[in-house]
Short mmCIF file of C-alpha atoms in Angstrom, two decimals:
data_model
loop_
_atom_site.label_atom_id
_atom_site.label_comp_id
_atom_site.label_asym_id
_atom_site.label_seq_id
_atom_site.Cartn_x
_atom_site.Cartn_y
_atom_site.Cartn_z
CA UNK A 353 128.80 214.59 -8.96
CA UNK A 354 129.31 218.15 -9.25
CA UNK A 355 129.38 219.31 -5.64
CA UNK A 356 132.52 216.62 -5.65
CA UNK A 357 134.10 217.93 -8.71
CA UNK A 358 133.66 221.53 -7.07
CA UNK A 359 135.77 220.49 -4.14
CA UNK A 360 138.49 219.11 -6.14
CA UNK A 361 138.24 221.77 -8.73
CA UNK A 362 139.32 224.47 -5.71
CA UNK A 363 141.64 222.32 -4.12
CA UNK A 364 143.55 221.82 -7.34
CA UNK A 365 143.22 225.16 -8.31
CA UNK A 366 144.66 226.58 -5.69
CA UNK A 367 147.91 224.34 -6.15
CA UNK A 368 148.61 226.35 -9.58
CA UNK A 369 148.39 229.90 -7.45
CA UNK A 370 145.72 230.94 -9.95
CA UNK A 371 143.44 233.22 -8.04
CA UNK A 372 141.18 234.31 -10.68
CA UNK A 373 139.20 231.24 -11.98
CA UNK A 374 135.69 230.86 -12.87
CA UNK A 375 134.40 227.42 -13.22
CA UNK A 376 131.63 226.63 -16.28
CA UNK A 377 129.36 223.71 -15.91
CA UNK A 378 126.96 222.94 -19.17
CA UNK A 379 124.00 221.00 -18.68
CA UNK A 380 123.29 219.25 -21.68
CA UNK A 381 119.73 218.31 -21.44
CA UNK A 382 120.38 216.19 -18.17
CA UNK A 383 116.49 215.31 -15.97
CA UNK A 384 118.37 214.38 -12.72
CA UNK A 385 119.14 217.22 -10.55
CA UNK A 386 122.01 218.89 -11.89
CA UNK A 387 120.91 222.26 -12.83
CA UNK A 388 119.92 222.26 -9.15
CA UNK A 389 123.09 221.48 -7.99
CA UNK A 390 124.43 224.33 -10.90
CA UNK A 391 122.28 226.87 -9.46
CA UNK A 392 123.27 225.98 -6.26
CA UNK A 393 127.02 226.13 -6.45
CA UNK A 394 126.04 229.66 -8.32
CA UNK A 395 124.87 231.21 -5.30
CA UNK A 396 127.53 229.80 -3.22
CA UNK A 397 130.59 230.71 -5.20
CA UNK A 398 130.15 233.65 -7.86
CA UNK A 399 133.43 232.44 -9.79
CA UNK A 400 130.77 229.09 -11.06
CA UNK A 401 128.88 229.93 -13.76
CA UNK A 402 126.55 227.51 -15.85
CA UNK A 403 124.86 227.07 -19.03
CA UNK A 404 121.39 225.16 -19.31
CA UNK A 405 120.50 223.48 -22.77
CA UNK A 406 116.57 223.32 -23.83
CA UNK A 407 117.26 219.90 -24.44
CA UNK A 408 120.18 217.09 -24.73
CA UNK A 409 122.53 218.80 -27.63
CA UNK A 410 125.07 216.21 -27.00
CA UNK A 411 128.76 216.43 -25.51
CA UNK A 412 130.01 218.62 -28.63
CA UNK A 413 127.91 220.72 -28.31
CA UNK A 414 128.47 221.27 -24.62
CA UNK A 415 132.05 221.69 -25.30
CA UNK A 416 131.44 223.99 -27.64
CA UNK A 417 129.03 226.27 -25.42
CA UNK A 418 131.78 225.41 -22.35
CA UNK A 419 134.61 227.56 -24.78
CA UNK A 420 132.41 230.26 -25.92
CA UNK A 421 131.29 231.19 -22.65
CA UNK A 422 135.00 231.25 -21.25
CA UNK A 423 136.97 234.55 -20.72
CA UNK A 424 140.51 232.71 -19.19
CA UNK A 425 143.86 233.12 -20.62
CA UNK A 426 143.89 229.77 -20.16
CA UNK A 427 140.98 226.98 -20.66
CA UNK A 428 140.52 223.71 -19.53
CA UNK A 429 137.73 221.33 -21.11
CA UNK A 430 137.29 218.45 -18.81
CA UNK A 431 134.18 216.16 -17.48
CA UNK A 432 132.88 216.31 -13.94
CA UNK A 433 132.76 212.52 -13.39
CA UNK A 434 136.38 212.75 -12.12
CA UNK A 435 137.11 210.53 -14.93
CA UNK A 436 139.60 214.02 -16.24
CA UNK A 437 142.00 213.79 -12.73
CA UNK A 438 141.93 217.68 -11.27
CA UNK A 439 145.58 217.25 -9.82
CA UNK A 440 147.37 216.96 -13.38
CA UNK A 441 146.06 220.72 -14.04
CA UNK A 442 149.03 222.19 -11.65
CA UNK A 443 151.80 220.59 -13.84
CA UNK A 444 149.83 221.53 -17.31
CA UNK A 445 149.68 224.58 -16.40
CA UNK A 446 153.12 225.30 -15.60
CA UNK A 447 154.18 223.17 -19.40
CA UNK A 448 151.95 226.64 -20.25
CA UNK A 449 153.65 228.83 -18.11
CA UNK A 450 157.51 227.83 -18.73
CA UNK A 451 157.57 225.83 -21.73
CA UNK A 452 156.86 227.26 -25.78
CA UNK A 453 153.36 224.87 -25.93
CA UNK A 454 149.92 226.15 -26.68
CA UNK A 455 148.21 223.23 -25.56
CA UNK A 456 148.55 220.46 -23.40
CA UNK A 457 146.10 216.99 -23.47
CA UNK A 458 145.99 213.72 -21.25
CA UNK A 459 146.20 210.81 -23.09
CA UNK A 460 145.48 207.27 -21.04
CA UNK A 461 148.22 204.47 -21.32
CA UNK A 462 145.83 201.70 -20.62
CA UNK A 463 142.41 201.27 -20.38
CA UNK A 464 142.13 199.35 -17.64
CA UNK A 465 138.14 198.86 -16.07
CA UNK A 466 136.64 199.52 -20.02
CA UNK A 467 135.23 196.62 -21.32
CA UNK A 468 137.69 194.69 -23.87
CA UNK A 469 135.68 194.36 -26.72
CA UNK A 470 135.33 198.10 -26.44
CA UNK A 471 138.90 198.48 -26.26
CA UNK A 472 139.96 196.64 -29.29
CA UNK A 473 137.45 198.66 -31.27
CA UNK A 474 138.49 201.91 -30.43
CA UNK A 475 142.48 200.77 -31.58
CA UNK A 476 140.84 200.11 -34.29
CA UNK A 477 140.07 203.09 -34.86
CA UNK A 478 142.25 205.25 -34.52
CA UNK A 479 144.67 203.34 -36.76
CA UNK A 480 141.99 203.44 -39.37
CA UNK A 481 141.26 206.75 -39.28
CA UNK A 482 144.84 207.87 -38.58
CA UNK A 483 145.89 205.67 -42.15
CA UNK A 484 143.15 207.03 -43.95
CA UNK A 485 143.26 210.70 -42.83
CA UNK A 486 145.58 213.68 -43.05
CA UNK A 487 144.78 215.08 -39.45
CA UNK A 488 146.62 212.75 -37.25
CA UNK A 489 144.93 211.72 -34.05
CA UNK A 490 146.75 210.47 -31.24
CA UNK A 491 145.69 207.33 -29.83
CA UNK A 492 144.19 207.60 -26.29
CA UNK A 493 144.12 210.95 -26.54
CA UNK A 494 141.01 212.50 -24.29
CA UNK A 495 139.19 215.34 -24.98
CA UNK A 496 140.75 216.73 -21.22
CA UNK A 497 143.24 219.66 -22.14
CA UNK A 498 144.43 223.15 -20.83
CA UNK A 499 144.55 225.41 -23.75
CA UNK A 500 145.98 229.10 -24.32
CA UNK A 501 143.44 231.93 -25.07
CA UNK A 502 144.60 231.72 -29.13
CA UNK A 503 144.19 228.20 -29.38
CA UNK A 504 140.33 228.11 -28.07
CA UNK A 505 140.24 231.68 -30.61
CA UNK A 506 141.15 229.04 -33.20
CA UNK A 507 138.31 226.46 -32.11
CA UNK A 508 135.47 228.83 -31.89
CA UNK A 509 136.60 229.30 -35.47
CA UNK A 510 135.11 225.94 -36.62
CA UNK A 511 131.48 226.39 -36.51
CA UNK A 512 130.47 223.58 -38.55
CA UNK A 513 127.43 221.96 -36.65
CA UNK A 514 129.01 218.25 -37.52
CA UNK A 515 131.70 218.22 -34.79
CA UNK A 516 133.89 215.97 -33.75
CA UNK A 517 136.18 218.21 -31.62
CA UNK A 518 139.52 215.55 -31.25
CA UNK A 519 140.21 216.82 -34.62
CA UNK A 520 139.10 219.40 -34.89
CA UNK A 521 141.81 220.27 -31.98
CA UNK A 522 144.51 218.79 -34.05
CA UNK A 523 143.27 220.53 -37.56
CA UNK A 524 143.23 223.98 -35.93
CA UNK A 525 147.16 223.08 -35.38
CA UNK A 526 149.15 224.69 -32.48
CA UNK A 527 151.69 222.82 -30.30
CA UNK A 528 150.63 220.00 -28.33
CA UNK A 529 152.14 218.81 -25.06
CA UNK A 530 150.47 215.20 -24.18
CA UNK A 531 150.36 213.80 -20.42
CA UNK A 532 150.06 210.02 -20.07
CA UNK A 533 148.28 208.97 -17.20
CA UNK A 534 146.63 205.46 -16.08
CA UNK A 535 143.03 205.25 -16.60
CA UNK A 536 140.55 206.40 -13.83
CA UNK A 537 137.39 204.56 -13.53
CA UNK A 538 134.43 207.31 -12.91
CA UNK A 539 133.47 208.34 -9.50
CA UNK A 540 129.45 207.58 -9.89
CA UNK A 541 127.18 206.67 -12.41
CA UNK A 542 127.27 204.88 -15.65
CA UNK A 543 128.56 206.16 -19.13
CA UNK A 544 125.83 207.67 -21.71
CA UNK A 545 127.65 206.39 -24.91
CA UNK A 546 126.60 203.00 -25.87
CA UNK A 547 128.62 201.14 -28.23
CA UNK A 548 126.11 201.94 -30.87
CA UNK A 549 126.49 205.33 -29.65
CA UNK A 550 130.27 205.46 -29.87
CA UNK A 551 130.03 203.61 -33.27
CA UNK A 552 128.51 206.31 -34.97
CA UNK A 553 130.39 208.72 -33.26
CA UNK A 554 133.45 207.41 -34.63
CA UNK A 555 131.61 207.50 -38.35
CA UNK A 556 130.85 211.25 -37.75
CA UNK A 557 134.72 211.31 -36.85
CA UNK A 558 135.68 209.64 -40.21
CA UNK A 559 132.85 211.60 -42.24
CA UNK A 560 134.69 214.90 -40.88
CA UNK A 561 137.98 214.23 -41.43
CA UNK A 562 138.56 212.07 -44.38
CA UNK A 563 136.81 212.02 -48.21
CA UNK A 564 138.84 208.13 -48.11
CA UNK A 565 135.08 205.97 -48.00
CA UNK A 566 134.60 208.38 -50.94
CA UNK A 567 137.44 207.29 -52.58
CA UNK A 568 137.40 203.52 -52.26
CA UNK A 569 133.67 203.57 -53.31
CA UNK A 570 135.12 204.80 -56.65
CA UNK A 571 137.48 202.56 -56.83
CA UNK A 572 135.70 199.21 -56.00
CA UNK A 573 133.22 200.27 -58.27
CA UNK A 574 135.92 200.67 -61.32
CA UNK A 575 137.49 197.08 -60.07
CA UNK A 576 134.19 195.78 -60.30
CA UNK A 577 133.42 197.04 -64.09
CA UNK A 578 136.94 195.39 -65.14
CA UNK A 579 135.90 191.85 -63.58
CA UNK A 580 132.50 191.91 -65.21
CA UNK A 581 134.58 192.99 -68.33
CA UNK A 582 137.11 190.66 -68.50
CA UNK A 583 134.00 187.98 -67.02
CA UNK A 584 132.26 189.22 -70.54
CA UNK A 585 135.04 188.27 -72.87
CA UNK A 586 135.65 185.44 -71.20
CA UNK A 587 132.31 183.83 -71.55
CA UNK A 588 131.67 185.28 -75.14
CA UNK A 589 135.06 183.84 -76.13
CA UNK A 590 133.85 180.37 -74.34
CA UNK A 591 130.55 180.28 -75.99
CA UNK A 592 131.58 180.97 -79.79
CA UNK A 593 134.86 179.27 -80.09
CA UNK A 594 134.20 175.89 -77.77
CA UNK A 595 130.42 176.03 -78.10
CA UNK A 596 129.90 175.99 -74.46
CA UNK A 597 127.01 177.68 -73.59
CA UNK A 598 126.85 179.58 -70.44
CA UNK A 599 125.24 177.86 -67.23
CA UNK A 600 124.50 178.51 -63.57
CA UNK A 601 121.91 180.62 -62.65
CA UNK A 602 123.85 180.14 -59.02
CA UNK A 603 126.49 181.90 -59.83
CA UNK A 604 124.49 184.75 -61.72
CA UNK A 605 122.48 185.09 -58.19
CA UNK A 606 126.17 185.60 -56.49
CA UNK A 607 127.42 188.14 -59.18
CA UNK A 608 124.04 190.02 -58.39
CA UNK A 609 123.97 189.91 -55.04
CA UNK A 610 127.81 191.29 -54.63
CA UNK A 611 126.86 194.19 -57.16
CA UNK A 612 123.96 194.68 -55.37
CA UNK A 613 125.64 195.32 -52.10
CA UNK A 614 128.56 197.32 -53.54
CA UNK A 615 126.26 199.53 -54.66
CA UNK A 616 124.25 200.06 -51.67
CA UNK A 617 127.23 200.35 -49.88
CA UNK A 618 128.83 202.97 -52.24
CA UNK A 619 125.22 204.89 -51.92
CA UNK A 620 125.43 204.49 -48.18
CA UNK A 621 128.92 206.29 -48.10
CA UNK A 622 127.79 208.70 -50.52
CA UNK A 623 124.77 209.69 -48.29
CA UNK A 624 126.24 209.57 -45.25
CA UNK A 625 128.32 212.41 -47.31
CA UNK A 626 125.10 214.55 -48.69
CA UNK A 627 123.43 214.21 -45.16
CA UNK A 628 125.88 215.62 -43.01
CA UNK A 629 126.41 218.64 -46.26
CA UNK A 630 122.58 219.02 -46.26
CA UNK A 631 122.53 219.47 -42.29
CA UNK A 632 125.36 222.23 -42.56
CA UNK A 633 123.39 223.96 -45.30
CA UNK A 634 120.68 224.58 -42.63
CA UNK A 635 122.74 226.47 -40.65
CA UNK A 636 121.20 225.45 -37.54
CA UNK A 637 122.34 226.75 -34.03
CA UNK A 638 124.72 224.45 -32.63
CA UNK A 639 122.70 224.46 -29.20
CA UNK A 640 120.06 225.92 -27.61
CA UNK A 641 120.25 228.11 -23.87
CA UNK A 642 117.30 227.69 -21.73
CA UNK A 643 119.07 229.49 -18.58
CA UNK A 644 122.08 230.70 -17.51
CA UNK A 645 123.80 231.57 -13.48
CA UNK A 646 123.16 235.54 -15.25
CA UNK A 647 119.47 234.88 -15.11
CA UNK A 648 119.59 233.82 -11.57
CA UNK A 649 121.42 236.48 -10.34
CA UNK A 650 119.60 238.86 -12.92
CA UNK A 651 116.32 237.17 -10.71
CA UNK A 652 118.18 237.68 -6.77
#
């Protein structure tokens, strides 16, 4: 896939009339021949650079590493599977040059080719996070975007370990224009994102940019306490005035289970925030490099 992406990029960079550019590939612990393809291209073209991680650190770490290594005045983030159409780059570049924007992002107007259940939950995620967070994330926005150097520098100041780039790109501010396009299916291979992986990624995004779950847990706990108080008064009055003893273990079990469920849910939400804080305090590196194009060129 990488040689095909390289050919497409060369063609589209020629259309932008930019001669001085660099392509930075990030090998996120792939076990196939990805690294060898990167080495081959780096030997052929000195504008090709690569970073190879010591293991899989995830998409977010790969994007951060790429942005850290980029040296240009304008930086684009793209997937190599050609789901991010390279032919949009010339118009994105012209927009940044001629208009007062710091970023040109891309937004899918449809999700053709994607399972319906996945599209449904994606839409629900955007609706939810935009309702509970002050950080607005555009529905359908891709990570594929072209940014000015000052915006890239701002993103790099966000050195948190638990990263959610869609939120970070919005949080740092800057004027952004979105270009719409129809969904493009990947040219080869299958996505490594499972439904469960996307679900966990969505949870990470919510935890990173919203405190609403903690507030909801607190409100639910308070409402539950009020209901319990009202019920206690009701049963006490009924017993003392009407001599009607409280009975029915079924209702008691249901109430205990309901309260237990709410408590476990609240503990789970609280635990998620604590675990993220714990990981941040360790200050582990976001990624570890095993090899770069510099090593290759030093050996030759």
